[in-house]
PDB file of C-alpha atoms in Angstrom:
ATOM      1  CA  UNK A   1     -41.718  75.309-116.928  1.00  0.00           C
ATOM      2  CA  UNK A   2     -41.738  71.745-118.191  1.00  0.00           C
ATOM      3  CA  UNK A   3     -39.668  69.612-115.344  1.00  0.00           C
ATOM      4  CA  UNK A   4     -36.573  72.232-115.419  1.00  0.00           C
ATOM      5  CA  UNK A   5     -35.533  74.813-114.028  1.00  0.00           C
ATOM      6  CA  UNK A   6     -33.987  77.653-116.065  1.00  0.00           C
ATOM      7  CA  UNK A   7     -32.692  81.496-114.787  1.00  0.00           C
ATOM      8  CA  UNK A   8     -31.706  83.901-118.051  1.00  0.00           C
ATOM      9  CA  UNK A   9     -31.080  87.315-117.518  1.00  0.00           C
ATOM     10  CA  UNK A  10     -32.506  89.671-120.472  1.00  0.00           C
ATOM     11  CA  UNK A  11     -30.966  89.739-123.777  1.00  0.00           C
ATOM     12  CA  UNK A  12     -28.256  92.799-124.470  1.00  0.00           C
ATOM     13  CA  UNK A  13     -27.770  93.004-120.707  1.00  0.00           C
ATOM     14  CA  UNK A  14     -24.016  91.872-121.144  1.00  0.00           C
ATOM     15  CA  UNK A  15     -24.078  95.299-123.052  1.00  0.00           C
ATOM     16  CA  UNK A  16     -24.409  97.287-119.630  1.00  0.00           C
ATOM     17  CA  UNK A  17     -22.383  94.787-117.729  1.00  0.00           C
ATOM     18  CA  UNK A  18     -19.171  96.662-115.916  1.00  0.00           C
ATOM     19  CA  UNK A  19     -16.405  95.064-113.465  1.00  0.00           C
ATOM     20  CA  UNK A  20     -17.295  93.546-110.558  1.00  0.00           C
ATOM     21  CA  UNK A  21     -20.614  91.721-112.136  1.00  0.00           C
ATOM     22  CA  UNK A  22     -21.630  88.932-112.825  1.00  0.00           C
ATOM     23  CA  UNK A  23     -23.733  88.047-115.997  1.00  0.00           C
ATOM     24  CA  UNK A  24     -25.093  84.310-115.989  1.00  0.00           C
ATOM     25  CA  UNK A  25     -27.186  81.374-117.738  1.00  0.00           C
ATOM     26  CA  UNK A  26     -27.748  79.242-114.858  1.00  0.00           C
ATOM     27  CA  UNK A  27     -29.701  76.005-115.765  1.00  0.00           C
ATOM     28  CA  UNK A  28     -30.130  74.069-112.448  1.00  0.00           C
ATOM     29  CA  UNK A  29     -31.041  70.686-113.968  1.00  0.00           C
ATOM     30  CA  UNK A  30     -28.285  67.769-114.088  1.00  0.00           C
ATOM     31  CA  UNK A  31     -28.626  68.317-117.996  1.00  0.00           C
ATOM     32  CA  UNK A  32     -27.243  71.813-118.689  1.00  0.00           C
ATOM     33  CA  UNK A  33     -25.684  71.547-121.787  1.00  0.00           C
ATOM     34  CA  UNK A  34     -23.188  74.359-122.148  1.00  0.00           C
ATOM     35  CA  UNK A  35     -19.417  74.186-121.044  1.00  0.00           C
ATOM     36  CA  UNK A  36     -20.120  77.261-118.691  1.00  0.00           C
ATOM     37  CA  UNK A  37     -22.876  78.662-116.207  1.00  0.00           C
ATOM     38  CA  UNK A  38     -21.770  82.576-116.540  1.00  0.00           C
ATOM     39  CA  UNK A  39     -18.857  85.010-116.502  1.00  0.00           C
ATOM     40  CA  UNK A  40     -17.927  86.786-113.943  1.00  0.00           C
ATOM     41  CA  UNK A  41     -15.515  90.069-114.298  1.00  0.00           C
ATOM     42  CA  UNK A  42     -14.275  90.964-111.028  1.00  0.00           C
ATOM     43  CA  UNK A  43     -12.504  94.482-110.592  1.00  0.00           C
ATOM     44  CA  UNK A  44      -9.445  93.322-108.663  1.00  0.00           C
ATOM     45  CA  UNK A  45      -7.654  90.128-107.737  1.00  0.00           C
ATOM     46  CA  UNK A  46      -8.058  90.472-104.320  1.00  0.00           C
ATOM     47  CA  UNK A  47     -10.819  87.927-103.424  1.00  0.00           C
ATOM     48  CA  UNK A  48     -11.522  89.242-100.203  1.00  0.00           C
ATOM     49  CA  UNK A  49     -12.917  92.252-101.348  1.00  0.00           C
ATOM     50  CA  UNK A  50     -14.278  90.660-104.822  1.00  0.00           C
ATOM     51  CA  UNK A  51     -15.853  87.416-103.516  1.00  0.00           C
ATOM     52  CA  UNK A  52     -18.490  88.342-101.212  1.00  0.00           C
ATOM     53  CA  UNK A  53     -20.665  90.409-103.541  1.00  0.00           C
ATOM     54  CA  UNK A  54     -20.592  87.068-106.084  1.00  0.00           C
ATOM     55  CA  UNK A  55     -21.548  85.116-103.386  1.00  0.00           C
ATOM     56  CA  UNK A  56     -24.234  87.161-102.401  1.00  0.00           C
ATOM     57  CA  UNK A  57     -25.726  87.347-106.433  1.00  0.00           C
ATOM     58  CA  UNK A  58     -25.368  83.481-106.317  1.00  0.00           C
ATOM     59  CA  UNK A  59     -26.965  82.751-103.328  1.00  0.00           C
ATOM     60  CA  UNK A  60     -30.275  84.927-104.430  1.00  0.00           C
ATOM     61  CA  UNK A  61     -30.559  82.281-107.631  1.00  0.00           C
ATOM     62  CA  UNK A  62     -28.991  79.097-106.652  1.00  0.00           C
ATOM     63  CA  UNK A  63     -29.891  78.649-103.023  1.00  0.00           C
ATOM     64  CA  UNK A  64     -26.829  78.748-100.316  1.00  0.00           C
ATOM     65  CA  UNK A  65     -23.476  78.621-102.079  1.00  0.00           C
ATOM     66  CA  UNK A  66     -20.873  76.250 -99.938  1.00  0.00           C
ATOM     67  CA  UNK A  67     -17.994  76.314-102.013  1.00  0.00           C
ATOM     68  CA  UNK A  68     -16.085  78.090-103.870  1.00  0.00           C
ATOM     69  CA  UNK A  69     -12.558  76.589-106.200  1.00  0.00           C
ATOM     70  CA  UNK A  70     -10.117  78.747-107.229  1.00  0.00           C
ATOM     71  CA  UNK A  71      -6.303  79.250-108.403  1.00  0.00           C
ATOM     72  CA  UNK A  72      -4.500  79.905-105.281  1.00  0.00           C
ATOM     73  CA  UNK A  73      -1.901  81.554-108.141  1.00  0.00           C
ATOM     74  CA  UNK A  74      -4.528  83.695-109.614  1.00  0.00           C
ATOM     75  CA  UNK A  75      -5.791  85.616-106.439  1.00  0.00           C
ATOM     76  CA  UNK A  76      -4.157  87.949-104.058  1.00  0.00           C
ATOM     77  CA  UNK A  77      -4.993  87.118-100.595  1.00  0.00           C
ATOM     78  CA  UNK A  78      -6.459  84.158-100.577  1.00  0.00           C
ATOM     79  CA  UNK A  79      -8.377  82.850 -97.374  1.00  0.00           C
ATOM     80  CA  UNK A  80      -9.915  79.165 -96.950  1.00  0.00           C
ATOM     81  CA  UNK A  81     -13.278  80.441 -95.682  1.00  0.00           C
ATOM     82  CA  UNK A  82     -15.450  83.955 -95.705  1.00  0.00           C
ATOM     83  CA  UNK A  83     -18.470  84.729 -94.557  1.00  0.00           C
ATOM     84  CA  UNK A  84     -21.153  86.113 -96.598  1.00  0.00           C
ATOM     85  CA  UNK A  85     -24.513  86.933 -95.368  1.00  0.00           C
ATOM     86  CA  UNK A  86     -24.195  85.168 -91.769  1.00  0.00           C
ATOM     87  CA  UNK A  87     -23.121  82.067 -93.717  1.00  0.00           C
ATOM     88  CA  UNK A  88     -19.437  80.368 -94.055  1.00  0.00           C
ATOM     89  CA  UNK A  89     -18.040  79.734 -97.404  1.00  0.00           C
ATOM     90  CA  UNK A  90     -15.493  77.664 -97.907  1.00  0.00           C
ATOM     91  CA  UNK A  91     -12.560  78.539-100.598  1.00  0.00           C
ATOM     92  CA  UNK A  92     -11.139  75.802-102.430  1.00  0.00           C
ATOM     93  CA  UNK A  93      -7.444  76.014-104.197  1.00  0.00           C
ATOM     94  CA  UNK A  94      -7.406  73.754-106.795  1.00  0.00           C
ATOM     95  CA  UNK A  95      -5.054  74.440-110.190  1.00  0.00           C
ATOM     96  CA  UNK A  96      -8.216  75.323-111.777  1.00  0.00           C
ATOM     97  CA  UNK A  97      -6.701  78.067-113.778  1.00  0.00           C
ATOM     98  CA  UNK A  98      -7.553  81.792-113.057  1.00  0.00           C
ATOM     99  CA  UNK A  99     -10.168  81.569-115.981  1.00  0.00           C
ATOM    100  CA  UNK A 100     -12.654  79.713-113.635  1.00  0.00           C
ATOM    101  CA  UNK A 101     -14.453  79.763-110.669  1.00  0.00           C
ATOM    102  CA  UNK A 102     -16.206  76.965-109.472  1.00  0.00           C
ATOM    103  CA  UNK A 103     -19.438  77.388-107.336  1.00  0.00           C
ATOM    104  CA  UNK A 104     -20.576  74.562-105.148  1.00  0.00           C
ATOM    105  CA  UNK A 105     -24.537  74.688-104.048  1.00  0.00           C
ATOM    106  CA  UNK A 106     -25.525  72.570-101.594  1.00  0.00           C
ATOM    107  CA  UNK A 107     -23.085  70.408-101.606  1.00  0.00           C
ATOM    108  CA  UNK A 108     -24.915  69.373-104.748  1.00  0.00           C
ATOM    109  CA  UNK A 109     -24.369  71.127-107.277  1.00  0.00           C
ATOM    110  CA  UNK A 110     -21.120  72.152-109.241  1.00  0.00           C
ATOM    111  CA  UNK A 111     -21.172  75.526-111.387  1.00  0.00           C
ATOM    112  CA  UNK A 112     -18.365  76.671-113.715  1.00  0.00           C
ATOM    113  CA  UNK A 113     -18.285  80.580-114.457  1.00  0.00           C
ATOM    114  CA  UNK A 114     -15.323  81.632-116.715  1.00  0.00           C
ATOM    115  CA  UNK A 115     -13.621  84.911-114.640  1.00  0.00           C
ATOM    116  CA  UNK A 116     -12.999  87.772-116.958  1.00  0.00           C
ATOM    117  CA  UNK A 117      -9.248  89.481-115.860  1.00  0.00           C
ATOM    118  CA  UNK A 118      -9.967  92.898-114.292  1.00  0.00           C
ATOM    119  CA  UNK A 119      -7.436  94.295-116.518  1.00  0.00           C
ATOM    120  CA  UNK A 120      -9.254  93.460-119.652  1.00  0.00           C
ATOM    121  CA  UNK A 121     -10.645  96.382-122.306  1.00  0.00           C
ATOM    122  CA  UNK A 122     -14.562  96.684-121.899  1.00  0.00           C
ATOM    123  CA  UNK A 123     -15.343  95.173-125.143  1.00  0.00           C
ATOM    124  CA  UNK A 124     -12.936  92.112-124.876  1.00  0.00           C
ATOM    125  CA  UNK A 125     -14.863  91.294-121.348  1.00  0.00           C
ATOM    126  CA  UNK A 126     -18.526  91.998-122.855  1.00  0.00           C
ATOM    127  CA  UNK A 127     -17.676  90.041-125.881  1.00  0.00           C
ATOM    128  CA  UNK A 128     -16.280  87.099-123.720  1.00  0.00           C
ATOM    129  CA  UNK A 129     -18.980  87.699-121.185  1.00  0.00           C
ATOM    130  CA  UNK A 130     -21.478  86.680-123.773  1.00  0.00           C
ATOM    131  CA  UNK A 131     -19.853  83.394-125.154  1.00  0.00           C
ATOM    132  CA  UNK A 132     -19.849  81.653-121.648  1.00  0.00           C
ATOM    133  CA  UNK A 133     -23.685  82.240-121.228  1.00  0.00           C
ATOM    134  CA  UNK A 134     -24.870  81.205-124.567  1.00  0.00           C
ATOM    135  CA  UNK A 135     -26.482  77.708-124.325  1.00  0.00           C
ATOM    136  CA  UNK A 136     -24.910  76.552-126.934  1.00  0.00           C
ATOM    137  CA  UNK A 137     -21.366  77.407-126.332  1.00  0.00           C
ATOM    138  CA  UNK A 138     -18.740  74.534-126.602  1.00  0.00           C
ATOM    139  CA  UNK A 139     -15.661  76.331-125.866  1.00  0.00           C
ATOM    140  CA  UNK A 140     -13.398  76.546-122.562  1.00  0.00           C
ATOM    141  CA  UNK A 141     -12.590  79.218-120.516  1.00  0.00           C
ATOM    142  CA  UNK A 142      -9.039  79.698-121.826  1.00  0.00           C
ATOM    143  CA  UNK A 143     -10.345  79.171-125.525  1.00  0.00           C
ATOM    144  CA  UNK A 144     -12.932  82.365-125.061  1.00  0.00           C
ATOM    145  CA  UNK A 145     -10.460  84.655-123.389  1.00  0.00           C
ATOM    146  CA  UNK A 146      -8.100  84.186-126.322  1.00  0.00           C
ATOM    147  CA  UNK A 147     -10.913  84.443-128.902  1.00  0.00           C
ATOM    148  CA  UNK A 148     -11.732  87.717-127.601  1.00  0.00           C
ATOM    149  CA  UNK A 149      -8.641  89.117-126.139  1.00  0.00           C
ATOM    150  CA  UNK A 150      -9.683  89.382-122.929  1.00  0.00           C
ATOM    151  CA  UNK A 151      -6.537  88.328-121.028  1.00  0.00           C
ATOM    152  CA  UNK A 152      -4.649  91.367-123.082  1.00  0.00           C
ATOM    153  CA  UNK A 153      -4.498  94.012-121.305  1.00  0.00           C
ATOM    154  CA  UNK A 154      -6.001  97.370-122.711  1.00  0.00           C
ATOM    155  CA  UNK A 155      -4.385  99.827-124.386  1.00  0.00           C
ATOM    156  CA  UNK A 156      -3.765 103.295-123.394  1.00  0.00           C
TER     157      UNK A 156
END
């Protein structure tokens, strides 16, 4: 590639995507131009159980994954640090919002992935899912989880 270095997964994969993935448009250059790196629609709020498997995916494309920021008020059982493949991670509670996660690399790099609510309708969560990882995608978190009703939850 010329001097960057982007990681796409296929088109029409957010079609198969189910809770507890992650689907993501990671640019790793200091110019990424979108307002979010991925989506990520966890199964539960319990971050104990949901964290270490998005660590994990992370770690395979980014490189070691130091940080992690999140709503203290948005997560069950939240610890300051986990350990994920022999490595300790340290949790962050910032008022973020519980529509984002941020992902620290290194201690150098700072990735925002909008978090899909567990309780959200398939559809709402692949539609959302698919606005945070397009390139070109100028809205926030909150804006694309009202957009496509993915904070609702689904009807019976």
């Amino acid at each position: 590639m010329t001097g960057s270095d982007h990681r796409h997964l296929p088109s029409g994969v957010h079609q198969t995507v189910r809770p507890g993935q992650a689907l993501l448009r990671l640019e790793t250059t200091a110019s990424r131009e979108g307002v979010l790196d991925g989506a990520w629609w966890p199964r539960s709020r319990d971050i104990a159980v949901e964290l270490p498997a998005l660590v994990s995916a992370l770690t395979r494309y980014l490189g070691p994954v130091t940080r992690v920021g999140l709503d203290t008020a948005a997560w069950q059982r939240l610890p300051t640090r986990i350990v994920v493949d022999d490595r300790v991670v340290r949790i962050d509670s910032f008022p973020v919002s519980d529509d984002t996660v941020l992902i620290t690399r290194d201690d150098q790099d700072l990735f925002s992935l909008l978090v899909v609510p567990p309780n959200a309708s398939p559809e709402a969560a692949h539609a959302a899912m698919a606005q945070a990882v397009r390139a070109d995608n100028v809205s926030q978190a909150e804006q694309i989880l009202i957009d496509t009703g993915s904070g609702q939850q689904p009807s019976d």
